[in-house]
PDB file of C-alpha atoms and ligand atoms in Angstrom:
ATOM      1  CA  UNK A   1      34.597 -12.254   4.062  1.00 88.00           C
ATOM      2  CA  UNK A   2      34.557 -11.445   7.778  1.00 95.00           C
ATOM      3  CA  UNK A   3      31.271 -11.218   9.654  1.00 95.00           C
ATOM      4  CA  UNK A   4      31.744  -7.432   9.892  1.00 95.00           C
ATOM      5  CA  UNK A   5      32.109  -7.231   6.123  1.00 96.00           C
ATOM      6  CA  UNK A   6      29.116  -9.499   5.626  1.00 96.00           C
ATOM      7  CA  UNK A   7      26.984  -7.364   7.911  1.00 96.00           C
ATOM      8  CA  UNK A   8      28.106  -4.170   6.150  1.00 96.00           C
ATOM      9  CA  UNK A   9      27.271  -5.736   2.808  1.00 96.00           C
ATOM     10  CA  UNK A  10      23.806  -6.865   3.917  1.00 96.00           C
ATOM     11  CA  UNK A  11      22.930  -3.397   5.247  1.00 96.00           C
ATOM     12  CA  UNK A  12      23.449  -2.034   1.750  1.00 96.00           C
ATOM     13  CA  UNK A  13      20.129  -3.537   0.708  1.00 94.00           C
ATOM     14  CA  UNK A  14      18.448  -0.652   2.570  1.00 94.00           C
ATOM     15  CA  UNK A  15      17.301   2.167   0.276  1.00 92.00           C
ATOM     16  CA  UNK A  16      19.745   5.079   0.209  1.00 93.00           C
ATOM     17  CA  UNK A  17      22.443   3.208   2.151  1.00 94.00           C
ATOM     18  CA  UNK A  18      25.821   3.170   0.399  1.00 95.00           C
ATOM     19  CA  UNK A  19      29.059   1.499   1.568  1.00 94.00           C
ATOM     20  CA  UNK A  20      30.103   4.363   3.875  1.00 95.00           C
ATOM     21  CA  UNK A  21      26.749   4.587   5.653  1.00 96.00           C
ATOM     22  CA  UNK A  22      26.577   0.800   5.969  1.00 96.00           C
ATOM     23  CA  UNK A  23      29.994   0.815   7.627  1.00 96.00           C
ATOM     24  CA  UNK A  24      28.957   3.589   9.990  1.00 96.00           C
ATOM     25  CA  UNK A  25      25.822   1.658  10.978  1.00 96.00           C
ATOM     26  CA  UNK A  26      27.795  -1.503  11.716  1.00 97.00           C
ATOM     27  CA  UNK A  27      30.194   0.381  13.993  1.00 96.00           C
ATOM     28  CA  UNK A  28      27.303   2.227  15.597  1.00 96.00           C
ATOM     29  CA  UNK A  29      25.672  -1.066  16.526  1.00 96.00           C
ATOM     30  CA  UNK A  30      28.859  -2.796  17.633  1.00 96.00           C
ATOM     31  CA  UNK A  31      30.114   0.074  19.715  1.00 95.00           C
ATOM     32  CA  UNK A  32      27.247   0.656  22.102  1.00 92.00           C
ATOM     33  CA  UNK A  33      23.939  -0.318  20.555  1.00 95.00           C
ATOM     34  CA  UNK A  34      24.149  -4.097  20.656  1.00 97.00           C
ATOM     35  CA  UNK A  35      20.900  -4.559  22.556  1.00 97.00           C
ATOM     36  CA  UNK A  36      18.926  -2.453  20.065  1.00 97.00           C
ATOM     37  CA  UNK A  37      20.587  -4.279  17.156  1.00 97.00           C
ATOM     38  CA  UNK A  38      19.516  -7.636  18.603  1.00 97.00           C
ATOM     39  CA  UNK A  39      15.924  -6.397  18.992  1.00 98.00           C
ATOM     40  CA  UNK A  40      16.047  -5.149  15.379  1.00 96.00           C
ATOM     41  CA  UNK A  41      17.345  -8.533  14.198  1.00 96.00           C
ATOM     42  CA  UNK A  42      14.674 -10.408  16.163  1.00 97.00           C
ATOM     43  CA  UNK A  43      11.838  -8.186  14.898  1.00 98.00           C
ATOM     44  CA  UNK A  44      13.099  -8.377  11.314  1.00 96.00           C
ATOM     45  CA  UNK A  45      13.289 -12.145  11.534  1.00 97.00           C
ATOM     46  CA  UNK A  46       9.790 -12.451  12.986  1.00 97.00           C
ATOM     47  CA  UNK A  47       8.197  -9.952  10.573  1.00 97.00           C
ATOM     48  CA  UNK A  48       9.827 -11.470   7.488  1.00 97.00           C
ATOM     49  CA  UNK A  49       8.683 -14.940   8.515  1.00 97.00           C
ATOM     50  CA  UNK A  50       5.144 -14.180   9.644  1.00 97.00           C
ATOM     51  CA  UNK A  51       3.764 -11.178   7.720  1.00 97.00           C
ATOM     52  CA  UNK A  52       1.799 -12.182   4.633  1.00 96.00           C
ATOM     53  CA  UNK A  53      -0.572 -10.483   2.173  1.00 94.00           C
ATOM     54  CA  UNK A  54      -4.267 -10.300   3.072  1.00 95.00           C
ATOM     55  CA  UNK A  55      -6.289 -12.701   0.905  1.00 93.00           C
ATOM     56  CA  UNK A  56      -8.928 -10.060   0.300  1.00 94.00           C
ATOM     57  CA  UNK A  57      -7.207  -6.677  -0.032  1.00 94.00           C
ATOM     58  CA  UNK A  58      -3.424  -7.362  -0.327  1.00 94.00           C
ATOM     59  CA  UNK A  59      -2.660  -5.402   2.843  1.00 95.00           C
ATOM     60  CA  UNK A  60       0.086  -6.784   5.077  1.00 95.00           C
ATOM     61  CA  UNK A  61      -1.366  -9.159   7.634  1.00 96.00           C
ATOM     62  CA  UNK A  62      -0.373 -11.796  10.172  1.00 95.00           C
ATOM     63  CA  UNK A  63      -3.363 -13.971   9.349  1.00 96.00           C
ATOM     64  CA  UNK A  64      -5.095 -14.787   6.038  1.00 96.00           C
ATOM     65  CA  UNK A  65      -7.419 -11.800   6.420  1.00 96.00           C
ATOM     66  CA  UNK A  66      -6.089  -8.440   7.673  1.00 96.00           C
ATOM     67  CA  UNK A  67      -7.504  -6.546  10.664  1.00 96.00           C
ATOM     68  CA  UNK A  68      -9.261  -3.971   8.444  1.00 96.00           C
ATOM     69  CA  UNK A  69     -11.054  -6.567   6.298  1.00 96.00           C
ATOM     70  CA  UNK A  70     -12.017  -8.420   9.490  1.00 96.00           C
ATOM     71  CA  UNK A  71     -13.492  -5.303  11.116  1.00 96.00           C
ATOM     72  CA  UNK A  72     -17.311  -5.504  10.791  1.00 95.00           C
ATOM     73  CA  UNK A  73     -17.802  -1.896  11.922  1.00 96.00           C
ATOM     74  CA  UNK A  74     -16.503  -0.205   8.794  1.00 97.00           C
ATOM     75  CA  UNK A  75     -18.651   0.976   5.896  1.00 96.00           C
ATOM     76  CA  UNK A  76     -19.160  -1.883   3.409  1.00 94.00           C
ATOM     77  CA  UNK A  77     -20.477   0.589   0.795  1.00 95.00           C
ATOM     78  CA  UNK A  78     -17.048   2.111   0.199  1.00 97.00           C
ATOM     79  CA  UNK A  79     -13.944   0.576  -1.346  1.00 97.00           C
ATOM     80  CA  UNK A  80     -10.794   2.645  -1.807  1.00 97.00           C
ATOM     81  CA  UNK A  81      -8.223   1.494  -4.370  1.00 95.00           C
ATOM     82  CA  UNK A  82      -4.642   2.346  -3.481  1.00 94.00           C
ATOM     83  CA  UNK A  83      -1.120   1.460  -4.561  1.00 90.00           C
ATOM     84  CA  UNK A  84       0.625   0.329  -1.420  1.00 90.00           C
ATOM     85  CA  UNK A  85       0.100  -0.488   2.260  1.00 93.00           C
ATOM     86  CA  UNK A  86       1.761   2.824   3.255  1.00 93.00           C
ATOM     87  CA  UNK A  87      -1.074   4.648   1.408  1.00 93.00           C
ATOM     88  CA  UNK A  88      -3.530   2.794   3.609  1.00 95.00           C
ATOM     89  CA  UNK A  89      -1.741   4.059   6.706  1.00 94.00           C
ATOM     90  CA  UNK A  90      -1.730   7.620   5.343  1.00 92.00           C
ATOM     91  CA  UNK A  91      -5.487   7.532   4.669  1.00 93.00           C
ATOM     92  CA  UNK A  92      -6.214   5.928   8.039  1.00 95.00           C
ATOM     93  CA  UNK A  93      -4.276   8.727   9.751  1.00 92.00           C
ATOM     94  CA  UNK A  94      -6.385  11.318   7.939  1.00 89.00           C
ATOM     95  CA  UNK A  95      -9.509   9.884   9.711  1.00 91.00           C
ATOM     96  CA  UNK A  96     -11.711  10.634   6.698  1.00 89.00           C
ATOM     97  CA  UNK A  97     -12.399   7.171   5.427  1.00 94.00           C
ATOM     98  CA  UNK A  98     -14.259   4.359   7.123  1.00 95.00           C
ATOM     99  CA  UNK A  99     -14.677   1.929   4.244  1.00 97.00           C
ATOM    100  CA  UNK A 100     -12.460  -0.893   3.083  1.00 97.00           C
ATOM    101  CA  UNK A 101      -9.361  -0.937   0.892  1.00 97.00           C
ATOM    102  CA  UNK A 102      -8.010  -2.764  -2.095  1.00 95.00           C
ATOM    103  CA  UNK A 103      -4.275  -2.532  -2.724  1.00 94.00           C
ATOM    104  CA  UNK A 104      -3.102  -3.036  -6.317  1.00 91.00           C
ATOM    105  CA  UNK A 105      -0.009  -5.169  -6.640  1.00 84.00           C
ATOM    106  CA  UNK A 106       1.253  -2.937  -9.455  1.00 81.00           C
ATOM    107  CA  UNK A 107       0.068  -0.706 -12.279  1.00 81.00           C
ATOM    108  CA  UNK A 108      -0.445  -1.603 -15.908  1.00 81.00           C
ATOM    109  CA  UNK A 109       2.685  -0.686 -17.860  1.00 82.00           C
ATOM    110  CA  UNK A 110       3.006  -2.182 -21.354  1.00 78.00           C
ATOM    111  CA  UNK A 111       6.621  -0.887 -21.615  1.00 81.00           C
ATOM    112  CA  UNK A 112       7.614  -2.954 -18.578  1.00 81.00           C
ATOM    113  CA  UNK A 113       5.500  -5.892 -19.696  1.00 82.00           C
ATOM    114  CA  UNK A 114       3.057  -5.471 -16.805  1.00 81.00           C
ATOM    115  CA  UNK A 115      -0.418  -6.352 -17.999  1.00 78.00           C
ATOM    116  CA  UNK A 116      -3.840  -6.695 -16.438  1.00 74.00           C
ATOM    117  CA  UNK A 117      -3.118 -10.131 -15.000  1.00 75.00           C
ATOM    118  CA  UNK A 118      -0.045  -8.946 -13.099  1.00 77.00           C
ATOM    119  CA  UNK A 119      -1.706  -6.407 -10.833  1.00 80.00           C
ATOM    120  CA  UNK A 120      -4.324  -8.479  -9.061  1.00 78.00           C
ATOM    121  CA  UNK A 121      -7.420  -7.089 -10.750  1.00 84.00           C
ATOM    122  CA  UNK A 122      -9.089 -10.504 -10.764  1.00 85.00           C
ATOM    123  CA  UNK A 123      -9.070 -10.234  -6.973  1.00 88.00           C
ATOM    124  CA  UNK A 124     -10.794  -6.860  -7.293  1.00 91.00           C
ATOM    125  CA  UNK A 125     -13.427  -8.383  -9.525  1.00 90.00           C
ATOM    126  CA  UNK A 126     -14.008 -11.141  -6.972  1.00 90.00           C
ATOM    127  CA  UNK A 127     -14.339  -8.480  -4.280  1.00 92.00           C
ATOM    128  CA  UNK A 128     -17.014  -6.597  -6.221  1.00 93.00           C
ATOM    129  CA  UNK A 129     -18.854  -9.825  -6.875  1.00 92.00           C
ATOM    130  CA  UNK A 130     -18.875 -10.853  -3.199  1.00 91.00           C
ATOM    131  CA  UNK A 131     -19.480  -7.524  -1.461  1.00 91.00           C
ATOM    132  CA  UNK A 132     -22.250  -4.982  -1.943  1.00 90.00           C
ATOM    133  CA  UNK A 133     -19.904  -2.085  -2.711  1.00 94.00           C
ATOM    134  CA  UNK A 134     -21.679   1.115  -3.740  1.00 95.00           C
ATOM    135  CA  UNK A 135     -18.730   3.375  -4.432  1.00 96.00           C
ATOM    136  CA  UNK A 136     -15.198   2.637  -5.554  1.00 96.00           C
ATOM    137  CA  UNK A 137     -12.785   5.473  -4.761  1.00 95.00           C
ATOM    138  CA  UNK A 138      -9.599   5.692  -6.811  1.00 92.00           C
ATOM    139  CA  UNK A 139      -6.682   7.027  -4.757  1.00 91.00           C
ATOM    140  CA  UNK A 140      -3.776   6.400  -7.121  1.00 88.00           C
ATOM    141  CA  UNK A 141      -0.863   8.727  -7.862  1.00 80.00           C
ATOM    142  CA  UNK A 142      -1.577  10.308 -11.276  1.00 75.00           C
ATOM    143  CA  UNK A 143       0.738   8.976 -14.029  1.00 76.00           C
ATOM    144  CA  UNK A 144       0.569   7.354 -17.467  1.00 76.00           C
ATOM    145  CA  UNK A 145       0.428   3.919 -15.856  1.00 78.00           C
ATOM    146  CA  UNK A 146      -2.383   5.116 -13.612  1.00 81.00           C
ATOM    147  CA  UNK A 147      -4.378   6.155 -16.689  1.00 81.00           C
ATOM    148  CA  UNK A 148      -4.043   2.709 -18.259  1.00 82.00           C
ATOM    149  CA  UNK A 149      -4.854   1.007 -14.965  1.00 87.00           C
ATOM    150  CA  UNK A 150      -7.803   3.283 -14.336  1.00 87.00           C
ATOM    151  CA  UNK A 151      -9.290   2.453 -17.724  1.00 86.00           C
ATOM    152  CA  UNK A 152      -9.268  -1.203 -16.860  1.00 86.00           C
ATOM    153  CA  UNK A 153     -10.730  -0.601 -13.400  1.00 90.00           C
ATOM    154  CA  UNK A 154     -13.496   1.454 -15.057  1.00 90.00           C
ATOM    155  CA  UNK A 155     -14.153  -1.493 -17.342  1.00 89.00           C
ATOM    156  CA  UNK A 156     -14.489  -3.905 -14.386  1.00 89.00           C
ATOM    157  CA  UNK A 157     -16.576  -1.524 -12.281  1.00 91.00           C
ATOM    158  CA  UNK A 158     -18.956  -0.756 -15.165  1.00 91.00           C
ATOM    159  CA  UNK A 159     -20.408  -4.270 -14.921  1.00 90.00           C
ATOM    160  CA  UNK A 160     -21.599  -3.602 -11.346  1.00 92.00           C
ATOM    161  CA  UNK A 161     -24.061  -1.023  -9.943  1.00 92.00           C
ATOM    162  CA  UNK A 162     -21.176   0.918  -8.444  1.00 93.00           C
ATOM    163  CA  UNK A 163     -20.222   4.614  -8.544  1.00 93.00           C
ATOM    164  CA  UNK A 164     -16.601   5.369  -9.369  1.00 92.00           C
ATOM    165  CA  UNK A 165     -14.899   8.414  -7.873  1.00 92.00           C
ATOM    166  CA  UNK A 166     -11.418   9.818  -7.682  1.00 86.00           C
ATOM    167  CA  UNK A 167      -9.586  11.857  -5.042  1.00 81.00           C
ATOM    168  CA  UNK A 168      -9.841  15.569  -5.745  1.00 74.00           C
ATOM    169  CA  UNK A 169      -7.378  18.440  -5.923  1.00 59.00           C
ATOM    170  CA  UNK A 170      -5.221  18.779  -2.925  1.00 59.00           C
ATOM    171  CA  UNK A 171      -3.173  15.831  -4.114  1.00 58.00           C
ATOM    172  CA  UNK A 172      -0.397  17.431  -6.197  1.00 64.00           C
ATOM    173  CA  UNK A 173       0.303  15.676  -9.510  1.00 62.00           C
ATOM    174  CA  UNK A 174       2.987  13.035  -9.183  1.00 66.00           C
ATOM    175  CA  UNK A 175       3.115  13.019  -5.391  1.00 72.00           C
ATOM    176  CA  UNK A 176       2.700   9.782  -3.496  1.00 80.00           C
ATOM    177  CA  UNK A 177      -0.053   9.531  -0.911  1.00 79.00           C
ATOM    178  CA  UNK A 178       2.262   8.239   1.762  1.00 81.00           C
ATOM    179  CA  UNK A 179       4.198  11.514   1.765  1.00 78.00           C
ATOM    180  CA  UNK A 180       1.178  13.807   2.074  1.00 78.00           C
ATOM    181  CA  UNK A 181      -0.032  15.285   5.318  1.00 76.00           C
ATOM    182  CA  UNK A 182      -3.364  14.090   6.786  1.00 80.00           C
ATOM    183  CA  UNK A 183      -5.123  17.420   6.027  1.00 72.00           C
ATOM    184  CA  UNK A 184      -4.287  17.224   2.312  1.00 76.00           C
ATOM    185  CA  UNK A 185      -5.536  13.657   2.179  1.00 80.00           C
ATOM    186  CA  UNK A 186      -8.637  14.556   4.133  1.00 77.00           C
ATOM    187  CA  UNK A 187      -9.471  17.431   1.730  1.00 73.00           C
ATOM    188  CA  UNK A 188      -8.905  15.189  -1.279  1.00 77.00           C
ATOM    189  CA  UNK A 189     -11.128  12.476   0.190  1.00 82.00           C
ATOM    190  CA  UNK A 190     -13.966  14.890   1.005  1.00 77.00           C
ATOM    191  CA  UNK A 191     -13.813  16.542  -2.441  1.00 76.00           C
ATOM    192  CA  UNK A 192     -13.522  13.354  -4.465  1.00 83.00           C
ATOM    193  CA  UNK A 193     -15.440  13.496  -7.740  1.00 78.00           C
ATOM    194  CA  UNK A 194     -17.314  10.896  -9.723  1.00 83.00           C
ATOM    195  CA  UNK A 195     -15.842   9.327 -12.846  1.00 79.00           C
ATOM    196  CA  UNK A 196     -18.072   8.010 -15.634  1.00 70.00           C
ATOM    197  CA  UNK A 197     -17.885   4.250 -15.365  1.00 59.00           C
TER     198      UNK A 197
HETATM  199 ZN1   ZN B   1      -7.456  -7.085   3.993  1.00 88.81          ZN
END
């Protein structure tokens, strides 16, 4: 396989990129975007080799603890549970939340064989034990898996003096946080409602 073919093939790992698009990208870079391609390659290499998961919250980080967990000026009372680092960015951009985050590494799904031990809930339990959290805010995309996951989170939270709340309307059913605009997220955060723990 020639290097051009190899490059085309490796670009196909990108979501939504088929053989034709991959080919177009390769020619785009080779023709007159070599400098940008080299910067892309360098940044990819560095990011893939240095970015790790935060020990505390599972966010992407370049040191053991991420910049948000390290920040002493946020509100220790609040912990927001989300599905992925892009949700964290979306909430941060809505400027409505000043607490800390916990990112699940998956959702409970018996059909796929994903149980409570696969989604990092023991880390959440450790978090609640170590920090004086007063409110846990659930910001998960509604689905069957979310229901099962939520039940288990409720179970964990119920052993601590912690309120449990959930983002309110404004978040359309089935839509992922990362694709919502900051105003929708901000409304949902302000109107969050308590769940019986
Ligand atoms: Zn963190």
